[in-house]
């Protein structure tokens, strides 16, 4: 099992949290997703390490971005 944490920028409410959770959960291999609205922290648990780009794309798809992304 693998866990990675990221920081999501732009979330303002529970709906945002749900959108990010839904998209990132759909990334292949991801088994659990936890999003903390206050800090923007995104914790991704997966069977094997997930490509950061896949997580970034999923967050982007939800309408937000990872901190530090161009
Ligand atoms: Cu929202």
CSV table of C-alpha atoms and ligand atoms in Angstrom, one decimal:
chain,number,residue,atom,x,y,z
A,1,UNK,CA,0.0,0.0,0.0
A,2,UNK,CA,1.1,3.5,-0.8
A,3,UNK,CA,0.1,6.9,0.5
A,4,UNK,CA,0.9,10.3,-1.0
A,5,UNK,CA,-0.1,13.8,0.0
A,6,UNK,CA,-0.7,16.9,-2.1
A,7,UNK,CA,-2.1,20.3,-1.6
A,8,UNK,CA,-5.1,21.4,-3.6
A,9,UNK,CA,-5.6,25.1,-4.4
A,10,UNK,CA,-9.0,26.7,-4.9
A,11,UNK,CA,-11.4,24.6,-2.8
A,12,UNK,CA,-14.0,26.6,-0.9
A,13,UNK,CA,-16.7,24.3,0.3
A,14,UNK,CA,-17.9,20.7,0.8
A,15,UNK,CA,-18.9,20.5,-2.8
A,16,UNK,CA,-15.4,21.2,-3.9
A,17,UNK,CA,-14.2,18.4,-1.6
A,18,UNK,CA,-16.7,16.0,-3.1
A,19,UNK,CA,-15.7,16.9,-6.6
A,20,UNK,CA,-12.0,16.4,-5.9
A,21,UNK,CA,-12.7,13.2,-4.0
A,22,UNK,CA,-14.8,11.8,-6.8
A,23,UNK,CA,-12.2,12.5,-9.6
A,24,UNK,CA,-9.2,11.3,-7.7
A,25,UNK,CA,-11.0,8.2,-6.5
A,26,UNK,CA,-11.5,7.3,-10.2
A,27,UNK,CA,-7.7,7.2,-10.8
A,28,UNK,CA,-6.8,3.6,-11.5
A,29,UNK,CA,-5.2,1.9,-8.4
A,30,UNK,CA,-6.5,4.5,-5.9
A,31,UNK,CA,-8.2,2.8,-3.0
A,32,UNK,CA,-8.9,5.8,-0.7
A,33,UNK,CA,-9.0,9.6,-0.9
A,34,UNK,CA,-9.1,12.0,1.9
A,35,UNK,CA,-9.5,15.8,1.4
A,36,UNK,CA,-9.2,18.4,4.2
A,37,UNK,CA,-10.9,21.5,3.1
A,38,UNK,CA,-9.3,23.9,5.6
A,39,UNK,CA,-5.7,23.0,4.7
A,40,UNK,CA,-6.3,21.8,1.1
A,41,UNK,CA,-4.5,18.6,1.9
A,42,UNK,CA,-5.2,15.7,-0.3
A,43,UNK,CA,-4.2,12.3,0.9
A,44,UNK,CA,-4.2,9.5,-1.7
A,45,UNK,CA,-4.0,5.8,-0.7
A,46,UNK,CA,-3.3,3.3,-3.4
A,47,UNK,CA,-2.2,-0.3,-4.0
A,48,UNK,CA,0.9,0.9,-5.8
A,49,UNK,CA,2.4,4.3,-6.1
A,50,UNK,CA,0.2,6.5,-8.4
A,51,UNK,CA,1.8,8.8,-11.0
A,52,UNK,CA,1.6,12.4,-9.7
A,53,UNK,CA,0.6,13.5,-13.2
A,54,UNK,CA,-2.5,11.2,-13.0
A,55,UNK,CA,-3.5,12.8,-9.6
A,56,UNK,CA,-2.8,16.3,-11.1
A,57,UNK,CA,-5.0,15.5,-14.1
A,58,UNK,CA,-7.8,14.3,-11.9
A,59,UNK,CA,-7.7,17.4,-9.7
A,60,UNK,CA,-7.6,19.5,-12.8
A,61,UNK,CA,-10.6,17.6,-14.2
A,62,UNK,CA,-12.5,18.5,-11.0
A,63,UNK,CA,-11.7,22.2,-11.6
A,64,UNK,CA,-8.9,22.8,-9.1
A,65,UNK,CA,-5.1,22.5,-9.2
A,66,UNK,CA,-2.3,21.2,-7.1
A,67,UNK,CA,-0.1,23.7,-5.4
A,68,UNK,CA,3.1,24.1,-7.3
A,69,UNK,CA,1.6,23.1,-10.6
A,70,UNK,CA,2.3,25.4,-13.6
B,1,LIG,CU1,-17.1,24.4,-3.4
